[in-house]
CSV table of C-alpha atoms in Angstrom, one decimal:
chain,number,residue,atom,x,y,z
A,26,MET,CA,108.8,140.0,232.0
A,27,LYS,CA,111.3,137.4,232.7
A,28,LYS,CA,113.3,138.4,229.7
A,29,THR,CA,113.2,142.0,230.5
A,30,LEU,CA,114.7,141.5,234.3
A,31,LEU,CA,117.2,139.2,232.5
A,32,LEU,CA,118.2,142.0,230.2
A,33,LEU,CA,118.1,144.6,232.7
A,34,LEU,CA,120.5,142.6,235.2
A,35,PHE,CA,122.8,141.6,232.4
A,36,ASN,CA,123.2,145.1,231.7
A,37,VAL,CA,124.0,146.3,235.2
A,38,ILE,CA,126.8,143.5,235.3
A,39,THR,CA,127.8,144.3,231.8
A,40,TRP,CA,128.3,148.1,232.6
A,41,VAL,CA,130.1,147.5,235.5
A,42,SER,CA,132.7,145.4,233.8
A,43,ILE,CA,132.8,148.0,231.2
A,44,TYR,CA,133.8,150.7,233.3
A,45,ALA,CA,136.0,148.4,235.6
A,46,ALA,CA,138.1,147.3,232.7
A,47,HIS,CA,137.2,149.0,229.5
A,48,VAL,CA,135.5,146.2,227.4
A,49,ASP,CA,135.6,143.1,229.4
A,50,THR,CA,135.7,140.1,226.4
A,51,THR,CA,135.0,137.3,229.1
A,52,ALA,CA,131.5,138.9,229.5
A,53,ILE,CA,131.0,139.1,225.7
A,54,VAL,CA,132.4,135.3,225.1
A,55,ARG,CA,129.8,134.2,227.9
A,56,LEU,CA,126.8,135.5,226.0
A,57,ASN,CA,124.8,132.7,224.2
A,58,PHE,CA,125.6,134.7,221.0
A,59,PRO,CA,128.7,133.9,218.5
A,60,THR,CA,132.0,135.4,218.7
A,61,LEU,CA,134.3,135.8,215.9
A,62,HIS,CA,137.9,135.8,217.3
A,63,ILE,CA,140.5,137.0,214.8
A,64,TYR,CA,144.2,136.3,215.7
A,65,THR,CA,146.6,138.2,213.1
A,66,ILE,CA,150.3,137.2,213.2
A,67,ASP,CA,152.3,139.8,215.1
A,68,GLN,CA,149.0,141.3,216.0
A,69,GLU,CA,149.3,143.1,212.6
A,70,GLU,CA,146.3,145.7,211.9
A,71,PRO,CA,144.6,145.7,208.6
A,72,THR,CA,145.2,149.4,207.5
A,73,CYS,CA,144.8,151.2,204.1
A,74,ASP,CA,145.1,154.8,202.3
A,75,TYR,CA,142.4,157.0,200.8
A,76,VAL,CA,142.3,158.4,197.2
A,77,PHE,CA,139.9,161.0,196.0
A,78,PRO,CA,137.9,161.1,192.7
A,79,PRO,CA,138.6,162.9,189.8
A,80,PRO,CA,136.7,165.7,188.4
A,81,GLY,CA,133.1,164.5,187.3
A,82,ALA,CA,133.3,161.4,189.7
A,83,PHE,CA,132.3,160.9,193.2
A,84,GLY,CA,133.2,159.0,196.6
A,85,ILE,CA,136.3,158.3,198.4
A,86,GLY,CA,138.4,155.3,197.5
A,87,THR,CA,140.5,153.1,199.3
A,88,THR,CA,144.2,152.0,198.2
A,89,ASN,CA,147.1,150.2,199.5
A,90,LYS,CA,145.1,147.9,201.5
A,91,ASN,CA,147.4,145.6,203.4
A,92,LYS,CA,146.8,141.6,203.5
A,93,VAL,CA,146.8,140.5,207.1
A,94,HIS,CA,147.6,136.8,207.8
A,95,GLY,CA,145.9,135.1,210.7
A,96,ARG,CA,143.5,132.8,212.1
A,97,ALA,CA,139.6,132.8,212.5
A,98,VAL,CA,137.8,131.0,215.2
A,99,LEU,CA,133.9,131.2,215.8
A,100,THR,CA,132.4,130.1,219.0
A,101,LYS,CA,129.3,130.2,220.9
A,102,GLN,CA,130.0,130.3,224.5
A,103,LYS,CA,132.4,127.3,225.3
A,104,GLU,CA,131.7,125.6,221.9
A,105,VAL,CA,134.0,126.1,218.8
A,106,LEU,CA,131.6,126.4,215.9
A,107,PHE,CA,134.2,127.0,213.2
A,108,ASP,CA,138.2,127.2,213.0
A,109,SER,CA,140.3,128.2,210.2
A,110,GLY,CA,143.6,127.0,211.8
A,111,ASP,CA,146.7,128.9,211.6
A,112,TYR,CA,147.9,130.6,208.4
A,113,GLU,CA,149.7,128.4,206.1
A,114,LYS,CA,149.3,129.6,202.3
A,115,ASP,CA,146.4,127.6,200.3
A,116,VAL,CA,146.3,125.2,203.3
A,117,SER,CA,144.8,126.9,206.4
A,118,GLY,CA,144.1,130.3,208.0
A,119,ILE,CA,143.0,133.2,206.6
A,120,THR,CA,143.9,136.9,205.3
A,121,ILE,CA,141.7,139.8,206.4
A,122,LYS,CA,141.9,143.5,204.8
A,123,ILE,CA,139.8,146.5,205.2
A,124,ARG,CA,136.6,146.5,202.9
A,125,GLY,CA,134.3,149.6,201.6
A,126,ASN,CA,135.4,153.0,200.2
A,127,THR,CA,133.5,155.9,201.7
A,128,SER,CA,132.6,154.2,204.7
A,129,ALA,CA,136.0,153.3,205.6
A,130,TYR,CA,136.9,156.7,205.4
A,131,TYR,CA,134.4,158.2,207.7
A,132,TYR,CA,133.9,155.3,209.9
A,133,SER,CA,136.3,154.5,212.6
A,134,LYS,CA,134.4,151.1,212.9
A,135,LYS,CA,135.9,149.5,209.8
A,136,GLY,CA,134.5,146.7,207.6
A,137,TYR,CA,136.8,143.8,206.5
A,138,LYS,CA,137.0,141.4,203.9
A,139,ILE,CA,138.2,137.7,205.0
A,140,LYS,CA,139.7,135.3,202.6
A,141,LEU,CA,140.0,131.7,203.8
A,142,GLN,CA,142.9,129.8,202.6
A,143,LYS,CA,140.6,126.6,202.2
A,144,LYS,CA,136.9,126.7,201.2
A,145,ALA,CA,134.5,126.2,204.1
A,146,ASP,CA,131.2,127.5,205.2
A,147,MET,CA,131.8,130.1,208.1
A,148,LEU,CA,128.2,130.0,209.0
A,149,CYS,CA,128.1,126.7,210.0
A,150,ARG,CA,125.1,125.3,207.6
A,151,GLY,CA,126.1,121.8,207.8
A,152,ASN,CA,126.5,121.3,204.0
A,153,ASP,CA,129.7,121.5,202.0
A,154,ARG,CA,127.8,123.3,199.1
A,155,PHE,CA,128.1,126.5,201.0
A,156,ASN,CA,131.8,126.4,201.1
A,157,ASP,CA,133.7,129.4,200.0
A,158,LYS,CA,136.8,131.3,200.6
A,159,ASP,CA,135.4,134.7,200.5
A,160,TRP,CA,133.6,136.5,203.5
A,161,ALA,CA,132.8,139.7,204.6
A,162,LEU,CA,132.2,141.4,208.0
A,163,ILE,CA,129.9,144.5,207.6
A,164,ASN,CA,129.6,147.3,210.1
A,165,ASP,CA,125.8,147.7,209.7
A,166,GLY,CA,126.0,151.3,209.8
A,167,ASP,CA,124.4,152.8,213.0
A,168,LEU,CA,123.1,149.4,214.0
A,169,ALA,CA,119.7,150.1,212.7
A,170,LEU,CA,119.2,146.5,211.3
A,171,ASN,CA,119.0,148.0,207.8
A,172,THR,CA,121.0,145.3,206.3
A,173,MET,CA,118.8,142.5,207.8
A,174,ILE,CA,115.8,144.5,206.8
A,175,GLY,CA,117.0,144.7,203.1
A,176,LEU,CA,118.3,141.1,202.7
A,177,LYS,CA,114.7,139.9,203.8
A,178,VAL,CA,113.1,142.0,201.2
A,179,SER,CA,115.7,140.7,198.7
A,180,GLN,CA,114.6,137.0,199.7
A,181,LEU,CA,110.8,138.0,199.7
A,182,MET,CA,111.1,139.4,196.4
A,183,GLY,CA,112.7,136.4,194.9
A,184,LEU,CA,115.9,137.7,193.7
A,185,GLY,CA,118.1,134.7,192.2
A,186,TRP,CA,120.4,134.7,195.2
A,187,THR,CA,120.4,136.7,198.6
A,188,PRO,CA,123.5,136.4,200.7
A,189,GLU,CA,123.2,134.7,204.1
A,190,TYR,CA,124.6,136.2,207.2
A,191,LEU,CA,125.0,135.9,211.0
A,192,TYR,CA,125.3,138.6,213.8
A,193,VAL,CA,128.7,138.2,215.9
A,194,ASN,CA,130.6,140.0,218.2
A,195,LEU,CA,134.2,140.7,217.0
A,196,ILE,CA,137.3,140.2,218.8
A,197,MET,CA,140.4,141.0,217.1
A,198,ASN,CA,143.9,140.1,218.9
A,199,GLY,CA,142.1,140.2,222.3
A,200,GLU,CA,140.3,143.5,221.6
A,201,TYR,CA,136.7,144.1,221.3
A,202,ARG,CA,135.7,145.6,217.9
A,203,GLY,CA,131.9,145.6,218.1
A,204,ILE,CA,129.0,143.8,216.7
A,205,TYR,CA,129.1,142.8,212.8
A,206,MET,CA,127.3,140.9,210.4
A,207,LEU,CA,129.2,138.0,209.0
A,208,ILE,CA,128.1,137.6,205.3
A,209,GLU,CA,128.7,135.9,202.1
A,210,SER,CA,130.4,138.0,199.6
A,211,VAL,CA,129.2,138.7,196.0
A,212,GLU,CA,131.2,136.0,194.3
A,213,ARG,CA,130.8,133.5,191.5
A,214,ASN,CA,130.0,130.2,193.1
A,215,ALA,CA,127.9,127.9,191.0
A,216,ASP,CA,126.8,125.8,194.0
A,217,CYS,CA,125.4,128.7,196.2
A,218,ARG,CA,126.0,132.2,195.4
A,219,LEU,CA,126.1,133.5,191.7
A,220,ASP,CA,126.0,131.0,189.0
A,221,VAL,CA,127.9,131.9,185.9
A,222,ASP,CA,130.0,129.8,183.4
A,223,LYS,CA,133.4,129.5,185.0
A,224,GLN,CA,135.3,129.9,181.8
A,225,THR,CA,133.1,132.5,179.9
A,226,GLY,CA,130.5,133.9,182.4
A,227,TYR,CA,130.7,137.5,183.8
A,228,VAL,CA,129.7,139.0,187.3
A,229,PHE,CA,130.1,142.8,186.9
A,230,GLU,CA,129.0,146.0,188.5
A,231,ARG,CA,127.7,149.4,187.6
A,232,ASP,CA,130.1,150.9,190.0
A,233,ALA,CA,130.4,154.4,191.6
A,234,TYR,CA,134.3,153.6,192.1
A,235,TRP,CA,135.3,152.9,188.5
A,236,TRP,CA,138.1,155.6,188.7
A,237,ASN,CA,139.9,153.6,191.5
A,238,GLU,CA,139.9,150.4,189.5
A,239,ASP,CA,142.5,148.8,186.9
A,240,LYS,CA,140.1,147.8,184.5
A,241,TYR,CA,136.6,149.1,183.5
A,242,PHE,CA,134.5,150.3,180.6
A,243,THR,CA,132.3,153.3,179.9
A,244,THR,CA,129.3,152.9,177.4
A,245,PRO,CA,127.8,155.8,175.5
A,246,MET,CA,125.2,156.5,177.9
A,247,ASN,CA,128.1,157.1,180.5
A,248,LYS,CA,127.7,153.8,182.5
A,249,GLU,CA,130.7,152.8,183.9
A,250,PHE,CA,131.2,148.9,184.7
A,251,THR,CA,133.9,147.1,186.8
A,252,PHE,CA,134.5,143.4,187.2
A,253,LYS,CA,134.0,141.0,190.1
A,254,TYR,CA,134.4,137.7,188.0
A,255,PRO,CA,136.6,137.4,186.2
A,256,ASP,CA,139.0,139.3,188.6
A,257,SER,CA,140.6,142.0,186.8
A,258,ASP,CA,144.1,140.3,187.1
A,259,ASP,CA,142.5,137.4,185.2
A,260,LEU,CA,140.5,139.4,182.7
A,261,THR,CA,141.6,139.2,179.2
A,262,ASP,CA,141.1,142.4,176.6
A,263,GLU,CA,138.8,139.9,174.7
A,264,GLN,CA,136.6,139.2,177.6
A,265,MET,CA,136.2,143.1,178.3
A,266,GLU,CA,135.8,143.8,174.7
A,267,TYR,CA,132.8,141.4,174.4
A,268,LEU,CA,131.0,142.8,177.4
A,269,LYS,CA,131.6,146.2,176.5
A,270,ASN,CA,130.1,145.7,173.1
A,271,TYR,CA,127.2,143.6,174.3
A,272,MET,CA,126.2,146.4,176.8
A,273,GLU,CA,126.6,149.0,174.1
A,274,THR,CA,124.4,147.0,171.9
A,275,PHE,CA,121.8,146.5,174.7
A,276,GLU,CA,122.0,150.4,175.1
A,277,GLN,CA,121.3,150.9,171.4
A,278,SER,CA,118.3,148.3,171.5
A,279,ILE,CA,116.4,150.5,174.2
A,280,ALA,CA,115.6,152.9,171.3
A,281,ASP,CA,114.1,150.3,169.0
A,282,GLY,CA,112.2,148.3,171.8
A,283,THR,CA,114.2,145.0,171.1
A,284,TYR,CA,116.0,145.5,174.7
A,285,HIS,CA,114.2,142.4,176.0
A,286,HIS,CA,116.5,140.3,173.8
A,287,TYR,CA,119.5,141.5,175.9
A,288,ILE,CA,118.3,141.8,179.4
A,289,ASP,CA,116.2,139.4,181.7
A,290,LEU,CA,113.1,141.8,182.3
A,291,GLU,CA,111.9,140.0,185.3
A,292,SER,CA,115.1,140.0,187.3
A,293,PHE,CA,115.5,143.9,186.6
A,294,ALA,CA,112.1,144.4,187.6
A,295,ARG,CA,112.5,142.3,190.8
A,296,TRP,CA,115.6,144.4,191.8
A,297,LEU,CA,114.0,147.7,191.1
A,298,LEU,CA,110.7,146.9,193.2
A,299,ALA,CA,112.7,145.6,196.2
A,300,HIS,CA,114.4,149.1,196.1
A,301,ASP,CA,111.1,150.8,195.7
A,302,ILE,CA,109.7,148.8,198.6
A,303,LEU,CA,112.8,149.7,200.6
A,304,GLY,CA,112.6,153.3,199.6
A,305,THR,CA,116.3,153.5,199.0
A,306,HIS,CA,117.7,157.1,198.8
A,307,ASP,CA,121.2,156.2,197.2
A,308,SER,CA,121.2,155.9,193.6
A,309,GLY,CA,125.1,156.3,192.9
A,310,GLY,CA,126.5,153.8,195.3
A,311,SER,CA,123.8,151.3,195.6
A,312,ASN,CA,126.1,148.5,194.5
A,313,ILE,CA,124.3,147.4,191.1
A,314,PHE,CA,125.7,143.9,190.5
A,315,LEU,CA,124.6,142.2,187.1
A,316,THR,CA,125.4,138.7,185.7
A,317,LYS,CA,125.7,137.2,182.1
A,318,TYR,CA,125.9,133.4,182.5
A,319,ASP,CA,128.3,133.0,179.4
A,320,ASN,CA,129.3,134.7,176.2
A,321,THR,CA,126.6,133.2,173.7
A,322,ASP,CA,123.7,134.9,172.3
A,323,THR,CA,121.4,132.6,174.0
A,324,THR,CA,121.9,134.3,177.5
A,325,ARG,CA,120.9,137.6,178.8
A,326,VAL,CA,122.1,140.0,181.5
A,327,HIS,CA,120.3,139.5,185.0
A,328,MET,CA,120.4,141.6,187.9
A,329,ALA,CA,122.1,139.8,190.3
A,330,THR,CA,121.2,140.7,194.1
A,331,LEU,CA,120.6,143.4,196.4
A,332,TRP,CA,123.7,144.9,198.5
A,333,ASP,CA,124.3,147.9,200.5
A,334,PHE,CA,121.4,149.3,202.4
A,335,ASN,CA,122.6,152.3,204.3
A,336,SER,CA,120.1,154.7,202.6
A,337,ILE,CA,116.7,152.7,203.0
A,338,MET,CA,113.7,154.0,204.4
A,339,ARG,CA,114.4,157.3,203.5
A,340,THR,CA,112.4,158.1,200.3
A,341,THR,CA,109.2,158.3,201.6
A,342,ASP,CA,106.7,160.0,199.1
A,343,ASN,CA,108.7,159.0,195.7
A,344,TRP,CA,110.2,156.1,193.9
A,345,ALA,CA,113.4,155.0,194.9
A,346,ARG,CA,116.1,157.4,193.5
A,347,VAL,CA,117.4,154.5,191.2
A,348,HIS,CA,114.0,154.5,189.7
A,349,TYR,CA,114.6,157.2,187.6
A,350,ASN,CA,118.2,158.1,188.1
A,351,TYR,CA,121.8,156.8,187.5
A,352,PHE,CA,120.9,153.5,186.0
A,353,TYR,CA,118.6,152.3,183.0
A,354,TYR,CA,115.3,152.3,184.6
A,355,GLU,CA,114.2,155.8,183.4
A,356,GLN,CA,114.6,154.8,179.7
A,357,LEU,CA,113.1,151.3,180.5
A,358,PHE,CA,109.9,152.7,181.8
A,359,ASN,CA,109.9,155.2,178.7
A,360,ASP,CA,109.7,152.2,176.1
A,361,PRO,CA,106.7,153.1,173.9
A,362,TYR,CA,105.6,149.6,174.1
A,363,THR,CA,105.9,149.4,178.0
A,364,ARG,CA,107.4,145.9,178.2
A,365,PHE,CA,109.2,146.5,181.2
A,366,THR,CA,106.6,148.5,182.8
A,367,GLN,CA,103.9,145.8,182.3
A,368,VAL,CA,106.4,143.2,184.0
A,369,TYR,CA,107.2,145.7,186.9
A,370,LYS,CA,103.4,146.2,187.5
A,371,ASP,CA,102.7,142.5,187.2
A,372,LEU,CA,105.1,141.9,189.8
A,373,TRP,CA,103.6,144.4,192.1
A,374,GLN,CA,100.1,142.7,191.7
A,375,LYS,CA,101.1,139.4,192.4
A,376,ASN,CA,103.5,139.9,195.0
A,377,ALA,CA,103.2,143.3,196.7
A,378,THR,CA,100.5,142.4,199.6
A,379,SER,CA,102.3,139.2,200.7
A,380,VAL,CA,105.6,140.7,200.5
A,381,PHE,CA,104.5,143.4,203.0
A,382,GLU,CA,102.7,141.1,205.3
A,383,GLN,CA,105.5,138.5,205.6
A,384,LEU,CA,107.9,141.3,206.3
A,385,ILE,CA,106.1,142.8,208.7
A,386,GLN,CA,105.2,139.5,210.6
A,387,TYR,CA,108.9,138.7,210.4
A,388,LEU,CA,110.2,141.9,211.8
A,389,SER,CA,107.4,141.4,214.8
A,390,ASP,CA,108.7,137.9,215.5
A,391,TYR,CA,112.4,139.2,215.3
A,392,ALA,CA,111.7,141.8,217.8
A,393,GLU,CA,110.7,139.0,220.4
A,394,SER,CA,113.7,136.5,219.4
A,395,LYS,CA,116.7,135.7,221.7
A,396,THR,CA,118.8,137.0,219.0
A,397,ALA,CA,117.2,140.4,219.4
A,398,MET,CA,117.8,140.2,223.1
A,399,TYR,CA,121.5,139.4,222.7
A,400,ILE,CA,122.1,142.2,220.0
A,401,ASP,CA,120.7,144.6,222.6
A,402,ILE,CA,123.1,143.4,225.3
A,403,SER,CA,125.9,143.5,222.8
A,404,ARG,CA,124.8,147.0,221.7
A,405,ASN,CA,126.0,148.1,225.0
A,406,PHE,CA,129.4,146.9,224.5
A,407,ASP,CA,129.6,148.4,220.8
A,408,HIS,CA,128.3,151.7,221.8
A,409,TYR,CA,130.9,152.2,224.3
A,410,ARG,CA,133.7,150.9,222.3
A,411,TRP,CA,132.9,153.3,219.6
A,412,ASN,CA,131.5,156.1,221.8
A,413,TYR,CA,128.2,155.9,220.3
A,414,THR,CA,125.1,157.9,222.1
A,415,ASP,CA,122.5,156.2,220.3
A,416,ASN,CA,120.6,153.9,222.9
A,417,THR,CA,117.8,152.2,220.7
A,418,THR,CA,116.7,148.8,221.2
A,419,VAL,CA,116.1,146.2,218.4
A,420,LYS,CA,112.4,146.9,219.1
A,421,ASP,CA,112.7,150.6,218.7
A,422,ASN,CA,114.2,149.8,215.3
A,423,ILE,CA,111.5,147.4,214.4
A,424,ASP,CA,108.7,149.5,215.5
A,425,ARG,CA,110.1,152.3,213.4
A,426,ALA,CA,110.5,150.0,210.6
A,427,ILE,CA,107.1,148.4,210.7
A,428,THR,CA,105.1,152.0,210.6
A,429,TRP,CA,107.5,153.2,207.8
A,430,PHE,CA,106.6,149.9,205.8
A,431,ASN,CA,102.8,150.3,206.6
A,432,ASP,CA,103.0,153.8,205.1
A,433,ARG,CA,105.3,152.9,202.3
A,434,TYR,CA,102.8,150.2,201.2
A,435,GLU,CA,100.1,152.8,201.0
A,436,TRP,CA,102.1,155.2,198.9
A,437,LEU,CA,103.2,152.7,196.4
A,438,ASN,CA,99.7,151.2,196.0
A,439,ALA,CA,98.5,154.7,195.2
A,440,HIS,CA,101.1,155.5,192.7
A,441,ILE,CA,101.8,152.1,190.9
A,442,ASP,CA,98.8,152.9,188.6
A,443,THR,CA,100.9,156.1,187.5
A,444,LEU,CA,103.1,153.8,185.4
A,445,TRP,CA,101.1,153.6,182.1
A,446,VAL,CA,100.9,150.6,180.3
A,447,TYR,CA,99.4,149.6,176.6
A,448,PRO,CA,96.0,147.8,176.5
A,449,THR,CA,96.6,144.3,175.9
A,450,ASN,CA,95.0,144.2,172.5
A,451,ILE,CA,97.6,146.5,171.1
A,452,ASP,CA,100.4,144.7,168.8
A,453,HIS,CA,103.7,144.5,170.5
A,454,THR,CA,105.7,144.5,167.2
A,455,PRO,CA,109.2,145.6,167.9
A,456,LEU,CA,110.0,149.3,166.9
A,457,THR,CA,111.9,150.1,163.7
A,458,THR,CA,113.7,153.3,163.1
A,459,HIS,CA,112.1,155.6,160.3
A,460,HIS,CA,114.3,156.1,157.3
A,461,SER,CA,112.4,158.8,155.4
A,462,PRO,CA,113.4,162.1,157.0
A,463,ILE,CA,110.7,163.3,159.3
A,464,TYR,CA,110.6,167.1,160.3
A,465,ASP,CA,108.4,168.8,163.2
A,466,LEU,CA,106.1,171.7,162.2
A,467,ASN,CA,109.0,174.1,162.9
A,468,GLY,CA,111.0,172.3,160.1
A,469,ARG,CA,113.5,170.6,162.6
A,470,LYS,CA,114.7,167.2,161.5
A,471,MET,CA,113.9,164.6,164.0
A,472,PRO,CA,116.4,161.9,164.9
A,473,SER,CA,116.1,158.4,163.0
A,474,ASN,CA,117.2,156.6,166.1
A,475,ARG,CA,114.7,157.2,168.6
A,476,PRO,CA,111.0,156.9,168.9
A,477,LEU,CA,108.6,159.9,168.3
A,478,ARG,CA,106.4,161.6,170.7
A,479,PRO,CA,102.7,162.2,169.8
A,480,GLY,CA,102.1,164.7,167.6
A,481,ILE,CA,101.6,166.2,163.9
A,482,TYR,CA,104.8,165.8,161.7
A,483,ILE,CA,105.8,166.3,158.0
A,484,LYS,CA,106.9,163.3,156.0
A,485,ASN,CA,107.4,163.5,152.3
A,486,GLY,CA,106.2,166.9,152.0
A,487,ARG,CA,102.9,166.0,153.9
A,488,LYS,CA,101.7,166.5,157.5
A,489,SER,CA,100.9,163.1,159.2
A,490,PRO,CA,100.4,161.5,162.9
A,491,SER,CA,103.4,160.4,164.6
A,492,PRO,CA,104.0,156.8,163.2
A,493,ARG,CA,104.7,155.7,166.8
A,494,PRO,CA,102.4,155.0,169.6
A,495,PRO,CA,102.1,157.2,172.4
A,496,MET,CA,105.4,157.3,174.9
A,497,GLY,CA,104.6,155.4,178.5
A,498,GLY,CA,106.6,155.9,181.4
A,499,SER,CA,106.7,157.3,184.9
A,500,SER,CA,104.7,160.4,186.0
């Protein structure tokens, strides 16, 4: 009751301030809630132009993004938590530019990339190992807490790295810009982010916006990849050729059942199961990041982390779309030896109940937290600033999410057994291609580089059963 009265009283004061003098930044700063102040030189604004995709591609890309110099100060009421100092190249201050692609085109409230001139931890965790130059300000969609929820599922599913974040109110050049998530960027950082070798490692992306990048490669399965590390400016032709050849070899290995020598099955399964739990609708632009520690044969490709949660909790009575569309998972589930399917199902059996229980408990606690109360207050400012009409509260968002995840658990639990796996006493010897010509009963020659489905075939002039075990996969 006390919390409710405090909230109502503050809302009245807030709205009087808003209507009296646009958005009153002094009221925002007085909140016991982080405020990020950005001061740019000559109050220059980050801007960009837009480019449209070639035939066969999709999305809207950004280009000509100006890099604005300035200063970043993070406060909480009168306390200064972080100060980058004024801009001096490679010494202090920041650069800031617009981030995002299609979202930047459609939303007036832009997202931003912040680059510190000197490494530091903008989240103020009190440990130098978190220092980095690259940070992001995310506009969390319609403030439905999707990113917070998605990152929690990533953490509970044990992804190798899950970005940390802090909700902040952003004031740029004295003007209120809204509530944002200040978050770690997807970057190589052996101490606290993605650990790959500095000289020979890779962080790369299955990228829907490949057509807007200077350097990318395409595989025989029509998968386009771009580079996060090394940066395209630093990437050599030899490095790009190595990774391209590696991914092409991996694609070929799916057909003969040896793909587990090229990818880390557990990280691939954890990433997908997290998306299946979240019911992610997007498949084309779901930010699929991968890593390879170095360029030796002893390391495999891993799925890196989850990112971009705008479309979660939208696929109700089906698998997440990436389960069977756009990436490699459809082929992995159809491996006749069901290696990947077994790893995926084992993860579900070991983790599902505890993940859902911990997630729902976390959301319930969050709804009653002081952070939730200050997000609700800040939403009033944000909605007025951007002319939003939605008046949902954090508790509304969380009540909806809890109901959705309870239903989601029931659907997944009922359908997980439709993913067929081999009995444990079957020999999982890697597949080999058939060299003697094999024909179906209609006389058509069967491809020699892929498994045969169950049935009767003609080999050496005689009818014989398929030499392959039955195909497994999703229903």
